[in-house]
XYZ file of C-alpha atoms in Angstrom:
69
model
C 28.596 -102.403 -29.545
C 26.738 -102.320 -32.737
C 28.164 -101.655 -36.299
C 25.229 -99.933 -38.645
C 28.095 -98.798 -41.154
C 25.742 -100.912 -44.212
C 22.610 -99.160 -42.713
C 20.921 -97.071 -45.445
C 19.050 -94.061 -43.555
C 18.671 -91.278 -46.403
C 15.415 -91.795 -46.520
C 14.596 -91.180 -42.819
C 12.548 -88.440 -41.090
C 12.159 -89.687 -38.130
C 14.907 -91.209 -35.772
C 13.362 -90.726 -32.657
C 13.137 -93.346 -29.951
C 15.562 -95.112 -32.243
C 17.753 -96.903 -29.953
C 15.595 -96.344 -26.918
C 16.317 -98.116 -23.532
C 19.855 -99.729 -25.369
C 21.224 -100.283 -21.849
C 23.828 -102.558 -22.971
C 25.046 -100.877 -25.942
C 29.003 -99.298 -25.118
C 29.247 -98.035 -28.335
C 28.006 -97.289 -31.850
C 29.624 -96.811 -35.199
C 27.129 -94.348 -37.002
C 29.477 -93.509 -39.630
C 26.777 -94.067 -42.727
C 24.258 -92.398 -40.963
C 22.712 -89.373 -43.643
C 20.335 -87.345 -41.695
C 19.965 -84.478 -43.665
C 15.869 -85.151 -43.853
C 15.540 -86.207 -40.238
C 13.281 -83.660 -38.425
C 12.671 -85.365 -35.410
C 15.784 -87.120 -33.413
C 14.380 -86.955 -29.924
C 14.949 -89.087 -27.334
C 17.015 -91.008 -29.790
C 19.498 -92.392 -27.062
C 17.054 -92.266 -24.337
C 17.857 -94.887 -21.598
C 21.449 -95.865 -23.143
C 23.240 -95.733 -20.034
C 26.248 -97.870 -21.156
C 26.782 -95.783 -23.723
C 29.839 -94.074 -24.332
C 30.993 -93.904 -27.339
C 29.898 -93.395 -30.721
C 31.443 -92.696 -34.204
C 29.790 -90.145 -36.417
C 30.848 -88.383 -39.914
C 30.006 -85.023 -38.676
C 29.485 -83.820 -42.522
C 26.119 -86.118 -43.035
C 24.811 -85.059 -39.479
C 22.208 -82.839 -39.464
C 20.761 -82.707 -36.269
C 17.586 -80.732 -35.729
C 17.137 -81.108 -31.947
C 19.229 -80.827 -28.653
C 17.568 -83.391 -26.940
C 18.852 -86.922 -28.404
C 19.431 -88.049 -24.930
């Protein structure tokens, strides 16, 4: 698992491919995550198949596409 909870991502447009091909990660705390500039989060857990969890503060996501998987 991977704790970004100190990550600073207000500045971000672009999130895609982000945590491409994780196939260990189980889970992710995304809690501090502000993506209210993002415009591109494709493919942004592409290839996490261990993945199953992940913590979000659905308030500060804005999430422009469908396809993060």
């Amino acid at each position: 698992s991977v704790d970004l909870a100190s990550l600073n991502t207000e500045k971000l447009e672009d999130m895609s491919y982000l945590f491409y091909g994780c196939n260990s990660l189980a889970s992710a705390n995304l809690t501090s995550f502000n993506t209210s500039i993002v415009v591109d989060m494709s493919s942004m857990f592409s290839g996490c198949s261990s993945l199953k969890t992940f913590y979000l503060l659905y308030q500060k996501w804005h999430i422009p596409f469908d396809n993060i998987l």
